[in-house]
Coordinates of C-alpha atoms and ligand atoms in Angstrom, one line a residue:
X1 CA -6.2 -0.2 -4.1
X2 CA -8.9 1.4 -6.2
X3 CA -10.2 2.4 -9.6
X4 CA -7.8 3.8 -12.2
X5 CA -6.9 7.5 -11.5
X6 CA -8.5 7.6 -8.1
X7 CA -5.2 9.0 -6.9
X8 CA -3.4 6.1 -5.2
X9 CA 0.1 6.9 -6.5
X10 CA -0.4 10.7 -6.1
X11 CA -1.4 10.1 -2.4
X12 CA 1.9 8.3 -2.0
X13 CA 3.7 11.1 -3.8
X14 CA 2.2 13.6 -1.4
X15 CA 3.3 11.5 1.6
X16 CA 6.8 10.9 0.2
X17 CA 7.4 14.3 -1.3
X18 CA 8.1 12.6 -4.7
X19 CA 6.9 12.9 -8.2
X20 CA 6.5 9.3 -9.3
X21 CA 3.0 9.6 -10.8
X22 CA 3.9 12.2 -13.4
X23 CA 6.7 9.9 -14.7
X24 CA 4.4 7.0 -15.3
X25 CA 3.5 6.1 -18.9
X26 CA 0.1 7.6 -19.6
X27 CA -0.1 8.5 -15.9
X28 CA -1.1 4.9 -15.3
X29 CA 0.5 2.5 -12.8
X30 CA 1.4 -0.8 -14.5
X31 CA 3.3 -2.6 -11.8
X32 CA 3.1 -3.2 -8.0
X33 CA 5.4 -0.8 -6.2
X34 CA 6.4 -0.6 -2.6
X35 CA 7.6 2.2 -0.3
X36 CA 8.9 2.1 3.2
X37 CA 7.6 4.9 5.5
X38 CA 9.7 5.0 8.7
X39 CA 7.9 5.9 11.9
X40 CA 9.8 9.2 12.3
X41 CA 8.4 10.4 8.9
X42 CA 4.9 9.4 9.9
X43 CA 5.3 11.2 13.2
X44 CA 6.5 14.4 11.5
X45 CA 3.4 14.3 9.2
X46 CA 0.9 13.6 12.1
X47 CA 2.3 16.2 14.6
X48 CA -0.3 18.8 13.9
X49 CA -3.1 16.3 14.4
X50 CA -1.8 14.7 17.6
X51 CA 1.7 15.4 18.8
X52 CA 1.5 12.9 21.7
X53 CA 0.3 9.9 19.6
X54 CA 1.9 6.6 20.4
X55 CA 3.5 5.0 17.3
X56 CA 4.5 1.5 18.3
X57 CA 5.5 0.3 14.8
X58 CA 8.9 0.8 13.3
X59 CA 7.3 1.9 10.1
X60 CA 4.9 0.9 7.4
X61 CA 5.6 -0.8 4.1
X62 CA 3.0 0.6 1.6
X63 CA 2.2 -1.3 -1.5
X64 CA 0.8 0.5 -4.5
X65 CA -1.3 -1.4 -7.1
X66 CA -2.6 -0.5 -10.5
X67 CA -6.3 0.5 -10.9
X68 CA -6.6 -0.1 -14.6
X69 CA -9.1 -2.9 -15.4
X70 CA -6.5 -5.1 -17.1
X71 CA -4.4 -5.6 -14.0
X72 CA -6.8 -7.6 -11.9
X73 CA -4.0 -10.2 -11.3
X74 CA -1.8 -7.5 -9.7
X75 CA -4.6 -6.2 -7.5
X76 CA -5.2 -9.7 -6.4
X77 CA -1.5 -10.2 -5.6
X78 CA -1.3 -6.8 -3.8
X79 CA -4.3 -7.6 -1.7
X80 CA -2.9 -10.9 -0.7
X81 CA 0.3 -9.3 0.6
X82 CA -1.1 -6.7 2.9
X83 CA -2.3 -6.6 6.5
X84 CA -4.5 -3.6 6.0
X85 CA -5.6 -1.9 2.8
X86 CA -6.6 1.6 1.8
X87 CA -9.4 1.7 -0.7
X88 CA -9.0 5.0 -2.6
X89 CA -12.3 6.5 -3.9
X90 CA -12.4 9.6 -6.1
X91 CA -15.0 11.9 -4.6
X92 CA -15.9 13.4 -8.0
X93 CA -16.5 9.9 -9.5
X94 CA -17.8 8.0 -6.5
X95 CA -17.7 4.1 -6.6
X96 CA -16.4 2.8 -9.9
X97 CA -16.0 -0.8 -11.3
X98 CA -12.5 -1.4 -10.0
X99 CA -13.4 0.2 -6.6
X100 CA -16.0 -2.6 -6.3
X101 CA -13.7 -5.2 -7.6
X102 CA -11.0 -4.2 -5.1
X103 CA -13.5 -4.1 -2.3
X104 CA -14.6 -7.7 -3.1
X105 CA -11.0 -8.9 -3.3
X106 CA -10.4 -7.5 0.2
X107 CA -13.7 -8.9 1.6
X108 CA -12.9 -12.3 0.1
X109 CA -9.6 -12.4 2.0
X110 CA -11.1 -10.9 5.2
X111 CA -8.6 -8.0 4.9
X112 CA -9.4 -5.0 7.0
X113 CA -9.5 -1.7 5.1
X114 CA -10.3 1.9 5.3
X115 CA -11.5 4.3 2.6
X116 CA -9.5 7.4 1.5
X117 CA -12.1 9.7 -0.1
X118 CA -9.7 11.5 -2.3
X119 CA -9.7 14.7 -4.4
X120 CA -11.7 16.8 -1.9
X121 CA -9.9 19.8 -3.3
X122 CA -11.9 19.4 -6.5
X123 CA -15.1 20.3 -4.7
X124 CA -16.2 23.5 -6.3
X125 CA -15.1 26.5 -4.1
X126 CA -12.7 24.4 -1.9
X127 CA -10.2 26.6 -0.1
X128 CA -6.9 24.8 0.1
X129 CA -5.3 24.3 3.5
X130 CA -2.0 22.6 2.7
X131 CA -1.4 19.4 4.6
X132 CA -4.0 20.3 7.3
X133 CA -5.8 17.7 9.3
X134 CA -9.2 17.3 7.7
X135 CA -11.4 18.7 10.5
X136 CA -9.3 21.8 10.5
X137 CA -9.6 22.1 6.7
X138 CA -13.4 21.6 6.6
X139 CA -13.9 24.3 9.2
X140 CA -12.3 26.8 6.9
X141 CA -14.8 26.1 4.1
X142 CA -17.9 28.1 3.3
X143 CA -21.3 26.6 4.1
X144 CA -21.8 25.9 0.4
X145 CA -18.7 23.9 0.2
X146 CA -19.6 22.0 3.4
X147 CA -23.0 21.3 1.9
X148 CA -21.4 20.0 -1.3
X149 CA -19.0 17.8 0.6
X150 CA -21.8 16.4 2.7
X151 CA -24.0 15.7 -0.3
X152 CA -21.2 13.8 -2.1
X153 CA -20.4 11.9 1.1
X154 CA -24.0 10.9 1.6
X155 CA -24.1 9.6 -2.0
X156 CA -21.0 7.6 -1.5
X157 CA -22.3 6.2 1.7
X158 CA -25.4 5.0 0.0
X159 CA -23.3 3.4 -2.7
X160 CA -21.4 1.5 -0.1
X161 CA -24.6 0.5 1.5
X162 CA -25.7 -1.0 -1.8
X163 CA -22.5 -3.1 -1.5
X164 CA -23.6 -4.2 2.0
X165 CA -21.2 -1.9 3.9
X166 CA -21.9 0.7 6.5
X167 CA -19.5 3.6 6.4
X168 CA -18.8 6.7 8.5
X169 CA -16.3 9.5 8.6
X170 CA -13.5 8.1 10.7
X171 CA -13.7 10.7 13.5
X172 CA -17.4 10.1 13.9
X173 CA -17.1 6.3 13.7
X174 CA -17.7 4.8 17.1
X175 CA -18.1 1.2 16.0
X176 CA -14.9 0.5 14.1
X177 CA -15.0 -3.0 12.9
X178 CA -18.7 -2.9 12.2
X179 CA -18.6 0.2 10.2
X180 CA -16.0 1.1 7.6
X181 CA -14.1 4.4 8.3
X182 CA -13.8 7.1 5.6
X183 CA -10.8 9.5 5.6
X184 CA -11.3 12.5 3.2
X185 CA -8.0 13.4 1.5
X186 CA -6.4 15.5 -1.1
X187 CA -3.2 14.2 -2.8
X188 CA -2.6 17.6 -4.3
X189 CA -3.0 19.9 -1.3
X190 CA -2.5 17.3 1.4
X191 CA -5.6 17.9 3.5
X192 CA -6.4 14.7 5.5
X193 CA -3.0 13.1 4.9
X194 CA -2.1 13.4 8.7
X195 CA -5.5 11.8 9.4
X196 CA -4.9 9.0 7.0
X197 CA -1.4 8.1 8.3
X198 CA -2.3 8.4 12.0
X199 CA -5.6 6.5 11.6
X200 CA -3.8 3.7 9.7
X201 CA -1.1 3.2 12.3
X202 CA -3.4 3.6 15.4
X203 CA -6.0 1.3 14.0
X204 CA -3.4 -1.3 13.0
X205 CA -1.9 -1.1 16.5
X206 CA -5.2 -1.5 18.2
X207 CA -6.9 -4.2 16.2
X208 CA -4.2 -6.2 14.6
X209 CA -1.7 -7.0 17.3
X210 CA -1.4 -10.6 16.4
X211 CA -1.4 -10.4 12.7
X212 CA 1.2 -7.7 12.8
X213 CA 3.5 -9.5 15.2
X214 CA 6.6 -10.5 13.5
X215 CA 7.3 -14.3 13.2
X216 CA 10.5 -15.9 12.1
X217 CA 9.3 -18.2 9.4
X218 CA 10.1 -16.6 6.1
X219 CA 7.2 -15.5 4.0
X220 CA 8.3 -13.9 0.8
X221 CA 6.6 -13.2 -2.6
X222 CA 8.3 -12.5 -5.9
X223 CA 6.7 -9.4 -7.5
X224 CA 8.9 -8.8 -10.6
X225 CA 11.7 -10.3 -12.5
X226 CA 14.0 -7.6 -14.0
X227 CA 17.3 -7.2 -15.7
X228 CA 19.3 -4.4 -14.0
X229 CA 22.4 -3.1 -15.5
X230 CA 25.4 -4.3 -13.5
X231 CA 23.3 -6.9 -11.6
X232 CA 22.0 -9.2 -14.3
X233 CA 18.5 -10.7 -13.8
X234 CA 17.2 -9.7 -10.4
X235 CA 13.9 -10.4 -8.5
X236 CA 11.9 -7.8 -6.6
X237 CA 10.3 -9.4 -3.6
X238 CA 8.2 -8.4 -0.7
X239 CA 9.4 -10.0 2.5
X240 CA 6.3 -10.3 4.7
X241 CA 7.8 -12.3 7.5
X242 CA 11.2 -13.5 8.7
X243 CA 14.7 -12.5 7.8
X244 CA 16.8 -12.9 4.7
X245 CA 20.7 -13.0 4.6
X246 CA 23.3 -12.5 2.0
X247 CA 24.5 -16.1 1.2
X248 CA 21.1 -17.7 2.0
X249 CA 20.3 -20.6 -0.3
X250 CA 16.9 -19.9 -1.8
X251 CA 14.4 -21.8 -4.1
X252 CA 12.0 -20.0 -6.4
X253 CA 9.5 -21.2 -9.0
X254 CA 11.0 -21.3 -12.5
X255 CA 9.2 -21.5 -15.8
X256 CA 10.2 -25.2 -16.3
X257 CA 11.8 -26.2 -13.1
X258 CA 12.6 -24.9 -9.6
X259 CA 15.5 -22.6 -9.4
X260 CA 18.0 -23.2 -6.5
X261 CA 20.4 -20.4 -6.0
X262 CA 22.3 -18.3 -3.5
X263 CA 21.5 -14.7 -2.5
X264 CA 24.4 -12.6 -3.8
X265 CA 23.1 -9.2 -2.7
X266 CA 20.1 -7.8 -0.8
X267 CA 19.2 -4.3 -2.1
X268 CA 16.5 -1.9 -1.0
X269 CA 15.4 1.5 -2.2
X270 CA 15.9 4.3 0.3
X271 CA 13.1 4.9 2.8
X272 CA 10.4 7.2 1.4
X273 CA 11.3 6.2 -2.2
X274 CA 9.3 4.0 -4.6
X275 CA 10.8 0.6 -5.4
X276 CA 9.6 0.9 -9.1
X277 CA 11.8 4.0 -9.7
X278 CA 15.4 3.6 -10.6
X279 CA 17.7 5.0 -8.0
X280 CA 20.6 4.1 -5.9
X281 CA 20.3 1.0 -3.7
X282 CA 21.1 0.4 -0.1
X283 CA 23.0 -2.9 0.5
X284 CA 22.2 -5.1 3.4
X285 CA 23.9 -8.2 5.0
X286 CA 20.6 -9.2 6.4
X287 CA 17.1 -7.7 6.4
X288 CA 14.0 -8.2 8.4
X289 CA 10.4 -8.1 7.4
X290 CA 8.4 -6.2 6.3
X291 CA 10.5 -4.9 3.4
X292 CA 10.5 -4.7 -0.3
X293 CA 13.8 -6.1 -1.6
X294 CA 15.7 -6.6 -4.8
X295 CA 17.6 -9.8 -4.7
X296 CA 20.5 -10.5 -7.0
X297 CA 21.6 -14.1 -7.6
X298 CA 22.6 -16.4 -10.5
X299 CA 20.1 -18.2 -12.6
X300 CA 17.0 -16.0 -12.0
X301 CA 16.2 -15.5 -15.7
X302 CA 13.2 -17.9 -15.7
X303 CA 11.9 -17.0 -12.2
X304 CA 8.1 -16.5 -12.2
X305 CA 6.5 -13.4 -10.7
X306 CA 3.7 -13.9 -8.2
X307 CA 5.2 -17.0 -6.6
X308 CA 6.7 -17.7 -3.2
X309 CA 10.4 -17.6 -2.4
X310 CA 11.7 -20.3 0.1
X311 CA 14.8 -20.2 2.1
X312 CA 16.6 -23.5 2.6
X313 CA 17.3 -24.2 6.3
X314 CA 19.9 -26.8 7.6
X315 CA 17.3 -29.4 8.3
X316 CA 15.1 -28.8 5.3
X317 CA 14.2 -31.5 2.7
X318 CA 15.3 -29.9 -0.6
X319 CA 12.9 -32.1 -2.7
X320 CA 9.9 -31.1 -0.6
X321 CA 10.8 -27.4 -1.1
X322 CA 11.3 -27.8 -4.8
X323 CA 7.9 -29.5 -5.1
X324 CA 6.2 -26.8 -3.0
X325 CA 7.6 -23.8 -5.0
X326 CA 6.4 -25.4 -8.3
X327 CA 2.9 -25.7 -6.9
X328 CA 2.5 -21.9 -6.9
Ligands
GTP1 P1 -3.6 4.2 -11.4 O1 -2.5 3.7 -10.7 O2 -3.3 4.3 -12.9 O3 -4.8 3.3 -11.2 O4 -4.1 5.6 -10.9 P2 -4.0 6.2 -9.4 O5 -5.1 5.8 -8.6 O6 -2.6 5.9 -8.9 O7 -4.1 7.8 -9.7 P3 -3.0 8.8 -10.0 O8 -2.1 9.0 -8.8 O9 -2.3 8.4 -11.2 O10 -3.8 10.1 -10.2 C1 -4.6 10.3 -11.4 C2 -4.8 11.7 -11.7 O11 -5.6 12.4 -10.7 C3 -3.5 12.5 -11.8 O12 -3.7 13.5 -12.8 C4 -3.4 13.2 -10.4 O13 -2.7 14.4 -10.5 C5 -4.9 13.5 -10.1 N1 -5.1 13.5 -8.7 C6 -4.8 12.5 -7.8 N2 -5.2 12.8 -6.6 C7 -5.7 14.1 -6.7 C8 -6.3 15.0 -5.7 O14 -6.4 14.7 -4.5 N3 -6.8 16.1 -6.2 C9 -6.7 16.5 -7.5 N4 -7.2 17.7 -7.8 N5 -6.2 15.7 -8.4 C10 -5.7 14.5 -8.0
MG2 MG1 -1.1 4.7 -9.6
NA3 NA1 -3.3 6.9 -12.9

């Protein structure tokens, strides 16, 4: 999350090795997107920082939200779906209105987050160290550049203090939990990307064991309703918990009335690819959380984005489910 143009999508492009941001209209994200980063890709990217790091998660599903002021609803939805958030701050612009809005959304939901202090390569005189861990990159800089970085960092820490938050560079932060961690990054030259990925995974593993433990009960949110050639009207969902199967009977909120239908196909983008971008789909007979999924089924034309999807079990009361989906 973060203010418009802080570099959220570009950071993901840097991680994925894609070019999604340049294809966006006006360079602005206008939808929620999702990308699955498998653990082996994270490992590859964090080798130089710590080759022996324990990664106990199968991967990470990353959700990208728009920063433009008109998309508060999408930021709110995005923040409600995540276990952990990355608040992206542009080091050249410091805290901006939607940085503060995002921060408040996260605090309201008690969602843990870290700060990516992005665009460090724009510090005057910065010497690029492609994809290097941040400490290694900062050591290569002249004293002037180091001073500039420290000055900007100090300003930003003061701004966070004004919002009631203590912050510290992540590798100096001894009281994680009390004090927000900052990971300096560049989405263009990749400095700090290993740090961001490793810190995210390790911190999640350490502090969120319970929240991250997978439970069977399906928890699934509709993000988009889209017509796709050859598939008719489809819904893009994020499955936060549980498992979906081809042939499952599902109920989603419709404009006028609940929609009861059967899952025809479960499609996902390829790992390391953005769900918003057209591409080929992988078909699944069943799929386990957390994943971003495109569901094809009949009768989805009037489905409402932002609402919950329910799976009908053998013992479920259909009327109760219908009522509950319409309450969204
Ligand atoms: P919205 O989704 O529209 O809110 O923006 P965003 O936060 O996703 O930012 P985006 O990825 O669209 O980047 C905005 C601009 O900043 C683009 O022109 C990027 O090329 C540039 N940019 C992003 N990150 C960096 C960085 O680390 N260094 C430099 N020099 N430019 C960056
Ligand atoms: Mg974006
Ligand atoms: Na942008």
